PDB file of C-alpha atoms in Angstrom:
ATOM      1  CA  UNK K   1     -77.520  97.051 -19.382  1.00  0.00           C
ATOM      2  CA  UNK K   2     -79.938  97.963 -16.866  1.00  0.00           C
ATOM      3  CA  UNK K   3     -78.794  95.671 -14.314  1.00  0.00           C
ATOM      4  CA  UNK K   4     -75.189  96.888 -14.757  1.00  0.00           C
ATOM      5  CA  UNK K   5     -76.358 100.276 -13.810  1.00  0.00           C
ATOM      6  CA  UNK K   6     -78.115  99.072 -11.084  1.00  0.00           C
ATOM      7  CA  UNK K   7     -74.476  97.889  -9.277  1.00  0.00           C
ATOM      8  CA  UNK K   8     -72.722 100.461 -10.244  1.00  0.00           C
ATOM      9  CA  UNK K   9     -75.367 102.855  -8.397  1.00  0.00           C
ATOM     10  CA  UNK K  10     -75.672 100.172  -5.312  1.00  0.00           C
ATOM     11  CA  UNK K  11     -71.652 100.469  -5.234  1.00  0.00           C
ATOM     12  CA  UNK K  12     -71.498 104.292  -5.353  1.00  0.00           C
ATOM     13  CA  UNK K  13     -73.752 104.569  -2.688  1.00  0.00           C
ATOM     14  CA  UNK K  14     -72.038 101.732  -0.833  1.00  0.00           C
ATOM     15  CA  UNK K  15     -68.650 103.923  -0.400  1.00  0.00           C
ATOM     16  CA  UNK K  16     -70.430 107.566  -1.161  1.00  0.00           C
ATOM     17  CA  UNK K  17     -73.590 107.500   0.656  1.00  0.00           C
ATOM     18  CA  UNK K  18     -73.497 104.813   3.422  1.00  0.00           C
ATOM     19  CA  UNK K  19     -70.444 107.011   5.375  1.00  0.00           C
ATOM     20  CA  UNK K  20     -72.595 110.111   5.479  1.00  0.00           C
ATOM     21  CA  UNK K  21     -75.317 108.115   7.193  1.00  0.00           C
ATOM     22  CA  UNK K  22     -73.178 106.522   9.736  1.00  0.00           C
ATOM     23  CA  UNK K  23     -70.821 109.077  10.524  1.00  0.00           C
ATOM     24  CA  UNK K  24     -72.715 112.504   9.998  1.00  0.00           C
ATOM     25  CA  UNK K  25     -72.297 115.429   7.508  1.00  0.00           C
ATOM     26  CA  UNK K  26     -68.450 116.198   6.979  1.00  0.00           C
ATOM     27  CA  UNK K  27     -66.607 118.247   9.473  1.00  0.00           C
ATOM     28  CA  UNK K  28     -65.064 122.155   8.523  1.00  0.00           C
ATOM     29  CA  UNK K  29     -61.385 122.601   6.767  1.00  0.00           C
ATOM     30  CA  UNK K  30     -60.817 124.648   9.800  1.00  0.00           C
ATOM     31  CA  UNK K  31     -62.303 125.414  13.070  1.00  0.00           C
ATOM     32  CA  UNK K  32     -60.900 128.751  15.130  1.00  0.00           C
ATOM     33  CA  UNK K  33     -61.677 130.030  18.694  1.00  0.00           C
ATOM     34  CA  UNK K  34     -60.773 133.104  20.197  1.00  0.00           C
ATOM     35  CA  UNK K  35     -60.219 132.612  23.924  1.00  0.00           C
ATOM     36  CA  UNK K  36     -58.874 136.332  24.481  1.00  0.00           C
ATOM     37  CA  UNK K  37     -60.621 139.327  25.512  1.00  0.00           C
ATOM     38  CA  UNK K  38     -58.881 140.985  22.667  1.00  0.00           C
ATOM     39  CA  UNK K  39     -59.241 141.427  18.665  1.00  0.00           C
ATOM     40  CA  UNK K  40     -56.833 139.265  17.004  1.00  0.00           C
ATOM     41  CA  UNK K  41     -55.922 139.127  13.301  1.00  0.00           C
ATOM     42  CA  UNK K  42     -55.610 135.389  12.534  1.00  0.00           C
ATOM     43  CA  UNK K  43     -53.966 134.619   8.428  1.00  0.00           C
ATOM     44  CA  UNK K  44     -54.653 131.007   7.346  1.00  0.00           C
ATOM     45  CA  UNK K  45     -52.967 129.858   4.445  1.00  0.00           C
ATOM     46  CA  UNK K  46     -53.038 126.212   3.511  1.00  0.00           C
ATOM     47  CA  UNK K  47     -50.814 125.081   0.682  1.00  0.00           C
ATOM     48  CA  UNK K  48     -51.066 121.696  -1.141  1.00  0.00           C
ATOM     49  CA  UNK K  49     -48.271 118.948  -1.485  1.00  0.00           C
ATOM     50  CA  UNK K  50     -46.719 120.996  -4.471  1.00  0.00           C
ATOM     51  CA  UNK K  51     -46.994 124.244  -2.338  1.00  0.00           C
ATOM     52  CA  UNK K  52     -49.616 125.779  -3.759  1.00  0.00           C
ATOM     53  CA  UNK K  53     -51.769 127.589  -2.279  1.00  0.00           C
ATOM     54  CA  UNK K  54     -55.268 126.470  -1.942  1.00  0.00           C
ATOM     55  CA  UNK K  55     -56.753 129.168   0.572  1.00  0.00           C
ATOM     56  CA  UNK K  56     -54.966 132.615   1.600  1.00  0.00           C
ATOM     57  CA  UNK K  57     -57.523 134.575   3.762  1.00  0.00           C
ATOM     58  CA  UNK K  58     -57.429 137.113   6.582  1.00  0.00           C
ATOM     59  CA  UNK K  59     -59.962 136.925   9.654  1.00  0.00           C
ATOM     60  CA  UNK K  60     -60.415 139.310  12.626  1.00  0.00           C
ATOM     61  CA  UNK K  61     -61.539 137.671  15.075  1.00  0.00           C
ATOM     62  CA  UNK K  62     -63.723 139.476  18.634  1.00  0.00           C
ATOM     63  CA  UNK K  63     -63.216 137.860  22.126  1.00  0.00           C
ATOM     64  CA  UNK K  64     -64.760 134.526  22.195  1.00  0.00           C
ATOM     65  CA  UNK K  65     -65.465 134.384  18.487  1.00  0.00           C
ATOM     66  CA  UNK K  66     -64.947 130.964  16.458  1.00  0.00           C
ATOM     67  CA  UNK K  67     -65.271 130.088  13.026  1.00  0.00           C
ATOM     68  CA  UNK K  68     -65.357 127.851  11.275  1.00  0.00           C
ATOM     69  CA  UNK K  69     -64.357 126.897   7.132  1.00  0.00           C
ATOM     70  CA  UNK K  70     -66.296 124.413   4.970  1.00  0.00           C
ATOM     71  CA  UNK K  71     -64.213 122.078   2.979  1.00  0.00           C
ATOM     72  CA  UNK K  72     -64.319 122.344  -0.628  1.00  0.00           C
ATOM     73  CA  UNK K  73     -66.713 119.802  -2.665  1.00  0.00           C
ATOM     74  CA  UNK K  74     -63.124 117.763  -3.561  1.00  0.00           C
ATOM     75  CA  UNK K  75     -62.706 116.897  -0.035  1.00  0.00           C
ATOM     76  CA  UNK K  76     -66.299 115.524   0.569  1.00  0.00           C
ATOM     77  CA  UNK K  77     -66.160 112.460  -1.037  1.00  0.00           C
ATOM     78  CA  UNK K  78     -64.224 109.647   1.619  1.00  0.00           C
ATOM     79  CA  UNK K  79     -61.290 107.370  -0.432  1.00  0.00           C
ATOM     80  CA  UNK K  80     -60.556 110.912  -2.486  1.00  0.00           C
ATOM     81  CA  UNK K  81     -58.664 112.165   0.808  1.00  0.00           C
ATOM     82  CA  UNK K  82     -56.117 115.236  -0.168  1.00  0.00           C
ATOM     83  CA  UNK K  83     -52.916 114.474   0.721  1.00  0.00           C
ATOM     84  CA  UNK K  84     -50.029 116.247   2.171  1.00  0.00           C
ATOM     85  CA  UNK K  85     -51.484 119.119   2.811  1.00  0.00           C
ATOM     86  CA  UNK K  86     -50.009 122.286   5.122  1.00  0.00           C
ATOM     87  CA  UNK K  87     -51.921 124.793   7.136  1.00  0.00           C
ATOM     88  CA  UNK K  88     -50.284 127.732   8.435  1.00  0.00           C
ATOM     89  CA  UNK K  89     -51.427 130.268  10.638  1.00  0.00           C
ATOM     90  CA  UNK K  90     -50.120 133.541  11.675  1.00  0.00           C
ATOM     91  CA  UNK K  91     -51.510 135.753  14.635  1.00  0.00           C
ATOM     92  CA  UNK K  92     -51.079 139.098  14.851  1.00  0.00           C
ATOM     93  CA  UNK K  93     -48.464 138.878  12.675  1.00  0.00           C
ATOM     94  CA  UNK K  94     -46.135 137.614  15.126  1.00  0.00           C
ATOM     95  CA  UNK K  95     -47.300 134.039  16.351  1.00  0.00           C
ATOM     96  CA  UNK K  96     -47.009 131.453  13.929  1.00  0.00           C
ATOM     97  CA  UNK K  97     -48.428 127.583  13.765  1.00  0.00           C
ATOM     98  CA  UNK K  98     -48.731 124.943  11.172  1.00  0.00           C
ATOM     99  CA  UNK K  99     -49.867 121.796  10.925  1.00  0.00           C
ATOM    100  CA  UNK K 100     -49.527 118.911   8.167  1.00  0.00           C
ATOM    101  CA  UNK K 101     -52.513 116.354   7.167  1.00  0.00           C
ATOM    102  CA  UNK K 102     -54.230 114.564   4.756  1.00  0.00           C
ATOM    103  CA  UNK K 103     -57.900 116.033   4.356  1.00  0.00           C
ATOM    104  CA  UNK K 104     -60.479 113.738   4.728  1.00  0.00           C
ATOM    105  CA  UNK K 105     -64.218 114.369   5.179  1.00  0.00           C
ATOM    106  CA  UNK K 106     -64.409 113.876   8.871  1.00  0.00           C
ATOM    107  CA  UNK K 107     -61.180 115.432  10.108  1.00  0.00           C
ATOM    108  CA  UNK K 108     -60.243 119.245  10.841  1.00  0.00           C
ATOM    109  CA  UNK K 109     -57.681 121.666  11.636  1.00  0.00           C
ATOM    110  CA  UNK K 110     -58.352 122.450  15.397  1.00  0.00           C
ATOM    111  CA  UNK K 111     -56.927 126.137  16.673  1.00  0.00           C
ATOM    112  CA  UNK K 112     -57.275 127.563  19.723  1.00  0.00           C
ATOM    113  CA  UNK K 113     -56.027 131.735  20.258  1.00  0.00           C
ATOM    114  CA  UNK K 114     -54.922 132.105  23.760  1.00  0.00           C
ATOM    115  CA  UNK K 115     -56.702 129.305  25.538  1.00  0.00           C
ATOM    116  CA  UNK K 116     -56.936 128.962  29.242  1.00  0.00           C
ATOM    117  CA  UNK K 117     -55.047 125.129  29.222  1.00  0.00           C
ATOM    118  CA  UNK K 118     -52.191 126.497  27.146  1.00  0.00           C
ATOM    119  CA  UNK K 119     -50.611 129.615  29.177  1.00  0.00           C
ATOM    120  CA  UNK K 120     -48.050 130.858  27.242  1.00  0.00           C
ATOM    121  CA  UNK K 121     -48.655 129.665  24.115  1.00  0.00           C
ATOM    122  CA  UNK K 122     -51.018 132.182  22.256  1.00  0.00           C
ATOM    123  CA  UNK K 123     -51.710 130.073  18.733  1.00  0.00           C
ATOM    124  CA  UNK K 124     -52.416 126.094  19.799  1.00  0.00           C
ATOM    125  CA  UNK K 125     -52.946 123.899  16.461  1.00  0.00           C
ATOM    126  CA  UNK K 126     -53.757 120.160  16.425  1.00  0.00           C
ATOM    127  CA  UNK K 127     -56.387 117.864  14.566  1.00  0.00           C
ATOM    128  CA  UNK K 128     -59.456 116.326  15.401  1.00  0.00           C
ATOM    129  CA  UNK K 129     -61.202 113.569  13.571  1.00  0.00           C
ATOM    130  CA  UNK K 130     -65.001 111.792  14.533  1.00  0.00           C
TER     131      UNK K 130
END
């Protein structure tokens, strides 16, 4: 009985453990930067597969502020990856971006508020995974 333990603890820390150590600590839900010299109100709402909503929350956000979300303890653990998830963002209450994925521990939801690369576009949104 003990040895049976013994694998299943080797294997949990074979697909648990072992990613952490070779790729790093898990990366934010979200990561926003304000590249204006303004205040902006940013609304991020992200809504699961079913369309429910997972996260509904307000920021203001000064000239070159960022911040950043931590995913929730469900989305730390790699081969559990959410899927078909939808984050949608509204600026100012005006400017709106979303952007589908499937959350993983080492991928986030990149957006940029008036960034000097994008002229014109005042909300960019992509996805960035290590």
């Amino acid at each position: 009985m003990l040895w049976i333990s013994l694998m299943v603890l080797i294997l949990v820390s074979l697909f648990v453990v072992v990613p952490y150590i070779l790729v790093g600590p898990p990366t934010p839900l979200f990561y926003v930067r304000n590249h204006d010299v303004g205040v902006h109100e940013l609304r991020v709402e992200v809504c699961d597969s079913k369309n429910n909503s997972i996260l509904d929350k307000t920021y203001e956000l000064s000239a070159g502020e960022e911040i950043y979300y931590a995913k929730p303890f469900r989305f730390l653990v790699p081969e559990f990856e959410g899927e078909g998830y939808t984050f949608e963002f509204t600026l100012d209450n005006s400017f709106k971006g979303t952007h589908s994925t499937n959350i993983q521990p080492w991928n986030t939801v990149h957006v940029e508020l008036y960034s000097d690369y994008e002229e014109g576009q005042p909300l960019l949104v992509g996805e960035m995974t290590v």
